Coordinates of C-alpha atoms in Angstrom, one line a residue:
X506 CA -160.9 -3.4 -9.2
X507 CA -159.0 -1.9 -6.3
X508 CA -160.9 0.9 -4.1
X509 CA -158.1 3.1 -3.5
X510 CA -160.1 4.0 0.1
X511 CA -157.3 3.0 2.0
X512 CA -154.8 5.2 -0.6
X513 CA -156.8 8.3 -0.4
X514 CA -157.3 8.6 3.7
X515 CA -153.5 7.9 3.9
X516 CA -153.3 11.2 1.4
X517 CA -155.5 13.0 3.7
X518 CA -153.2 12.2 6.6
X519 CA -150.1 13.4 4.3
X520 CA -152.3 16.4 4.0
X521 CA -152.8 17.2 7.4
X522 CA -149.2 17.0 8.2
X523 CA -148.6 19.3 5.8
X524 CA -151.0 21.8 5.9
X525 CA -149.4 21.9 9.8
X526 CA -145.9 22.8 8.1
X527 CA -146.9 25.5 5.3
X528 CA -149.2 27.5 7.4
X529 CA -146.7 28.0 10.3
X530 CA -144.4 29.8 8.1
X531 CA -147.6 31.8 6.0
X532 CA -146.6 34.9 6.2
X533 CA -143.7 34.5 8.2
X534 CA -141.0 37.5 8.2
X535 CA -138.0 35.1 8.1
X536 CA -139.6 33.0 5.9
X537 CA -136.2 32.1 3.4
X538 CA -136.6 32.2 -0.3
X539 CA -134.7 31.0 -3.1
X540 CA -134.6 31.3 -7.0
X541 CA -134.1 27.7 -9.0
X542 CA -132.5 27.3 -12.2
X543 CA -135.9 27.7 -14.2
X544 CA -136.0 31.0 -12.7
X545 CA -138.8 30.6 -10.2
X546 CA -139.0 30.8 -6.5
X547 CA -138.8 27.7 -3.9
X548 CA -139.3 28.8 0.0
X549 CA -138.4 26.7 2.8
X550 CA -141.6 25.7 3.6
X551 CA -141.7 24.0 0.0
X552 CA -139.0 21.8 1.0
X553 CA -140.0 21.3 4.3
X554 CA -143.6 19.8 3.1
X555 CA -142.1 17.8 0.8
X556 CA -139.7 16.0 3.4
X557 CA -142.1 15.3 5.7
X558 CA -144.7 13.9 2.8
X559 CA -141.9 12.0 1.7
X560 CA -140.7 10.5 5.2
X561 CA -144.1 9.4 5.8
X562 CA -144.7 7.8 2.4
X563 CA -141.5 5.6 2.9
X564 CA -142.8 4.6 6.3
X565 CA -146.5 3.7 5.2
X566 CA -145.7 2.9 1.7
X567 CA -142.2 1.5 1.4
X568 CA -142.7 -0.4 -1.9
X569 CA -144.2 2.8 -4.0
X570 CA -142.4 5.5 -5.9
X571 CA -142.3 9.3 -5.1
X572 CA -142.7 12.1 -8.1
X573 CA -141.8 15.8 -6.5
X574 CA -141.1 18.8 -7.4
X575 CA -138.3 19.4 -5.3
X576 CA -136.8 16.4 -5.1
X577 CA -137.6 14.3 -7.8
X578 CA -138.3 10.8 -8.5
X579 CA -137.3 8.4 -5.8
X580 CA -137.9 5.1 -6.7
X581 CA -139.4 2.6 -9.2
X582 CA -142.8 0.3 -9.7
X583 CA -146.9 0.3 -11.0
X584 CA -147.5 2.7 -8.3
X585 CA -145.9 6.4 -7.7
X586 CA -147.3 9.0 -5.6
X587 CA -146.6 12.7 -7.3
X588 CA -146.4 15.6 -4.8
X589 CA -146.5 19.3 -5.1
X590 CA -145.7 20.9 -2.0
X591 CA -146.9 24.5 -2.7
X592 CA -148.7 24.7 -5.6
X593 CA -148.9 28.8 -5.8
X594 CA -145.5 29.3 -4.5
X595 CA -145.5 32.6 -5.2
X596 CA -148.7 33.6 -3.5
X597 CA -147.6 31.7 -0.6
X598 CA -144.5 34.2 -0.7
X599 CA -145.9 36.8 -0.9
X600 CA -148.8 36.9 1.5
X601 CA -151.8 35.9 -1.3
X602 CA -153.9 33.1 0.2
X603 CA -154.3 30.8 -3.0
X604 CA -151.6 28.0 -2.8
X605 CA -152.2 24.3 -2.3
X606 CA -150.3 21.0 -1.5
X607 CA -151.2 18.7 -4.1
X608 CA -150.8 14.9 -3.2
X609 CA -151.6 12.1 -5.9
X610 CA -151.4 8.3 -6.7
X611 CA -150.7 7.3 -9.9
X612 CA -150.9 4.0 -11.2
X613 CA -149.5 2.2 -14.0
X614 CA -151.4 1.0 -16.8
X615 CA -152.5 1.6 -21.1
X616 CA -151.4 4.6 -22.0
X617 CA -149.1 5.4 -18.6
X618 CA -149.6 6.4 -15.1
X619 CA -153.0 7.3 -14.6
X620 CA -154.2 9.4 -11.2
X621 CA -156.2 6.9 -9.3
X622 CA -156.2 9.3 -6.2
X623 CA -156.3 13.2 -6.0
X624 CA -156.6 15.6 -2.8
X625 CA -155.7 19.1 -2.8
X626 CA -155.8 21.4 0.2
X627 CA -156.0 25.0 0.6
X628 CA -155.6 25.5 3.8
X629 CA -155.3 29.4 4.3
X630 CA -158.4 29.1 2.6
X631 CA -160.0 26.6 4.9
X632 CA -160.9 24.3 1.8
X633 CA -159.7 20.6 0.5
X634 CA -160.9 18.6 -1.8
X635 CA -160.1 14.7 -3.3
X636 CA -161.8 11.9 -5.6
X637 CA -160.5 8.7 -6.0
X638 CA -161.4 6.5 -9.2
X639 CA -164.8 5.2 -9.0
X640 CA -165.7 6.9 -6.2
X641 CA -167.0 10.5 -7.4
X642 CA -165.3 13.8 -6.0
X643 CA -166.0 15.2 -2.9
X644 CA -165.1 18.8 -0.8
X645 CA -165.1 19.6 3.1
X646 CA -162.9 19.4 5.8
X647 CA -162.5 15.8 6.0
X648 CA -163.6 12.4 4.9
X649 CA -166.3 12.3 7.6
X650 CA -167.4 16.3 6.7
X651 CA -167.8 16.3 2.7
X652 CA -170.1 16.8 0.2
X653 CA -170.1 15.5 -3.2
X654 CA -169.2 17.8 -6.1
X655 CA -170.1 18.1 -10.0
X656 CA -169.3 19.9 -13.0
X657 CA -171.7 21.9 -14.3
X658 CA -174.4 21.8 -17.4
X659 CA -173.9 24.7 -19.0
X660 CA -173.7 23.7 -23.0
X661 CA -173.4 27.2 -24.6
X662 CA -170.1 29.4 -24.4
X663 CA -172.5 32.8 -24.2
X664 CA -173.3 31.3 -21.1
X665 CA -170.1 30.0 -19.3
X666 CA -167.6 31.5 -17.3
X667 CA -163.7 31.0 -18.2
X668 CA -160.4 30.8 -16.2
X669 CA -157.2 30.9 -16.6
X670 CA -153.8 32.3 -14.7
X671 CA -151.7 34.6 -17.2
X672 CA -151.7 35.7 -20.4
X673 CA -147.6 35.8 -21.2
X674 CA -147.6 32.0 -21.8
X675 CA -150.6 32.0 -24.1
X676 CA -148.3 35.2 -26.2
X677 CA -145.0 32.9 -26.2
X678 CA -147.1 30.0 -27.4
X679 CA -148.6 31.9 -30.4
X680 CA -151.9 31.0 -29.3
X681 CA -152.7 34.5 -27.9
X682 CA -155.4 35.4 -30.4
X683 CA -157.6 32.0 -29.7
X684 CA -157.4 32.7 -26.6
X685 CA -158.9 36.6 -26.6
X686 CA -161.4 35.2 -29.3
X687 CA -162.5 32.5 -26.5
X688 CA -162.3 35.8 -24.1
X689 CA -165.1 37.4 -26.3
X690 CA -167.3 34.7 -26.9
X691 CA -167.8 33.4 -23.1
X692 CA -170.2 35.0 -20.3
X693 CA -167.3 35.9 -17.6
X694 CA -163.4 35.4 -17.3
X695 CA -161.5 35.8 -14.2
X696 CA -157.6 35.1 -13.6
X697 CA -158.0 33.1 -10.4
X698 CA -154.5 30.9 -11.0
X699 CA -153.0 27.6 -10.1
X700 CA -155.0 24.7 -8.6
X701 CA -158.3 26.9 -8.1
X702 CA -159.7 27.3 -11.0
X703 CA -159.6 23.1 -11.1
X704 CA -161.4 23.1 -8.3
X705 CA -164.3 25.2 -9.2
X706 CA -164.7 23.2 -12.7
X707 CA -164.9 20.3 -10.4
X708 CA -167.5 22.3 -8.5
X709 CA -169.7 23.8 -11.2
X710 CA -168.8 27.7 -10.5
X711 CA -166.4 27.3 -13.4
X712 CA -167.0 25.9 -16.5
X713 CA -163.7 25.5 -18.0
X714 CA -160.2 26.4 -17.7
X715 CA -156.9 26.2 -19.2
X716 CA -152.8 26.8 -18.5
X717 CA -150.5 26.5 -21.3
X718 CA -147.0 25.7 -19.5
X719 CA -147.5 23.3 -17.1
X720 CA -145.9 19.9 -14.9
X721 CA -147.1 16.5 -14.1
X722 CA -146.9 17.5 -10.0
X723 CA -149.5 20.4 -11.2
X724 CA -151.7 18.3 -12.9
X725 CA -152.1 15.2 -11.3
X726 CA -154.3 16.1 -8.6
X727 CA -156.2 18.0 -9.6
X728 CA -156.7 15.7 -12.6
X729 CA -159.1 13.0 -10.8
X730 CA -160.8 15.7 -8.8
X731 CA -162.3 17.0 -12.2
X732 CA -162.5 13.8 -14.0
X733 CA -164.4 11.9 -11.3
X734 CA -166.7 15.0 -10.8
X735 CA -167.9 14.5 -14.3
X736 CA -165.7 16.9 -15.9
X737 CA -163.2 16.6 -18.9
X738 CA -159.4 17.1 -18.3
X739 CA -157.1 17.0 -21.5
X740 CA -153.7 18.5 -22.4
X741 CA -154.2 21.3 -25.2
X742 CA -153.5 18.5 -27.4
X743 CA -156.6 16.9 -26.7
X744 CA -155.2 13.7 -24.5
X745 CA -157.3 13.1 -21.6
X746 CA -155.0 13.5 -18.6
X747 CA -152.1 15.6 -16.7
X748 CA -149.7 14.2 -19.4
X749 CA -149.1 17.2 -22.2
X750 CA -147.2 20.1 -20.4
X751 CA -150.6 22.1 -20.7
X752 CA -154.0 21.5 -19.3
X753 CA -157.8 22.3 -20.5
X754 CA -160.3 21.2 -18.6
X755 CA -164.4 21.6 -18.6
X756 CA -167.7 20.5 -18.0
X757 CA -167.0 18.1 -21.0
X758 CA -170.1 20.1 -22.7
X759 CA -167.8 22.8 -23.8
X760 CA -164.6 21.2 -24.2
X761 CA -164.4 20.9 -27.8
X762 CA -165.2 24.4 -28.3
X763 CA -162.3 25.3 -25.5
X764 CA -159.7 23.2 -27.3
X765 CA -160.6 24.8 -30.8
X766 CA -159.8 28.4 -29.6
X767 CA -156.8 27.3 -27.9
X768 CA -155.3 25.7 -30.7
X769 CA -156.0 28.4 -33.3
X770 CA -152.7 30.5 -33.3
X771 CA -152.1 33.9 -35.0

């Protein structure tokens, strides 16, 4: 079974290149915007991540495939690393400090492309994190500065604290009233958005999260980070991984209980 070591410090170094590029236009005044056809925003510093991820992946991985958001699929093979440049584009454009490049490996195999490797960095909020398969999921400012991470235990929803990013794609879904019931029932919620909520299901401050709209280049990373700290990533649909347009993911204690809410529609 392969280690995927090797894979996962080449997507830190992908990550330190491009943490360089999006934080020296954070908050920049000339910082150039633009609208794409799915009516949502792409700045140059988007692009510019993506393109320099991209050049080095040809160079250090010649033989793999690239999955972006901006640019698409570049590419064929068992192997195909799926980027996000800026996931939390428009925080980035507008000054909120939540947004993270999101760098995956996925490989082939039963069932399709599976993440294998995950890192996701924050870094206007000075935090990364990564797993890789068998190898647990860890935080910190490096490989040599980490600490391992795990989901949490909490079993009961009276006692666990939900997140999620918007309520308009939960009301065009129909599943609106599932998800207020869920609302009710749980200890906390809190509308944290994008990759961060993920993140602290990996962690154990969250105990379960959910989008209802989402892409592959969102999911992947964040994927393996959960699923190798003990948690449970699904689609809404119940299939374990980034692969349903939605995402639900928990401590695995709760996620039955999370899936049943968000499927009832009224």
């Amino acid at each position: 079974m392969p280690d995927y070591l090797d894979d996962l410090r080449l997507a830190h170094v992908l990550a330190d290149a491009a943490d360089a590029a999006t934080t020296s236009r954070f908050k920049a005044l000339d910082l150039k915007v633009e609208t794409k056809p799915d009516m949502t925003p792409v700045s140059e510093a988007d692009k510019a991540a993506e393109e320099l991820i991209r050049g080095q992946l040809k160079r250090a991985r010649p033989r793999d495939a690239i999955l972006g958001e901006e640019y698409g699929i570049e590419g064929t093979g068992p192997r195909r690393w799926v980027i996000d440049p800026i996931d939390g584009t428009k925080n980035y454009v507008r000054g909120v400090p939540v947004w993270a490049t999101l760098i995956s490996l996925m490989e082939a195999g039963e069932g399709g492309y599976q993440p294998v490797v995950g890192v996701v960095s924050a870094p206007a909020l000075s935090r990364r994190w990564w797993a890789a398969r068998g190898h647990g999921a860890f935080t910190g400012r490096s490989l040599s500065s980490a600490t391992r991470i795990h989901a949490s235990r909490v079993s009961r929803l009276a006692d666990a604290s939900f997140a999620y990013s918007s309520l308009s794609g939960w009301e065009d879904q129909g599943r609106l009233g599932g998800f207020l019931d869920l609302t009710r029932e749980v200890w906390r919620t809190r509308a944290y958005g994008d990759f961060w909520p993920y993140m602290m299901v990996a962690e154990g401050s969250v105990d379960m999260c959910a989008e209802p709209e989402l892409s592959l280049w969102d999911m992947a990373a964040t994927a393996i980070v959960v699923t190798e700290a003990g948690g449970t990533f699904t689609g809404l649909d119940g299939r374990p991984g980034p692969h349903s347009g939605n995402a639900a993911a928990s401590n695995g204690l709760l996620h039955e209980e999370l899936l049943g809410y968000l499927n009832q529609r009224y």
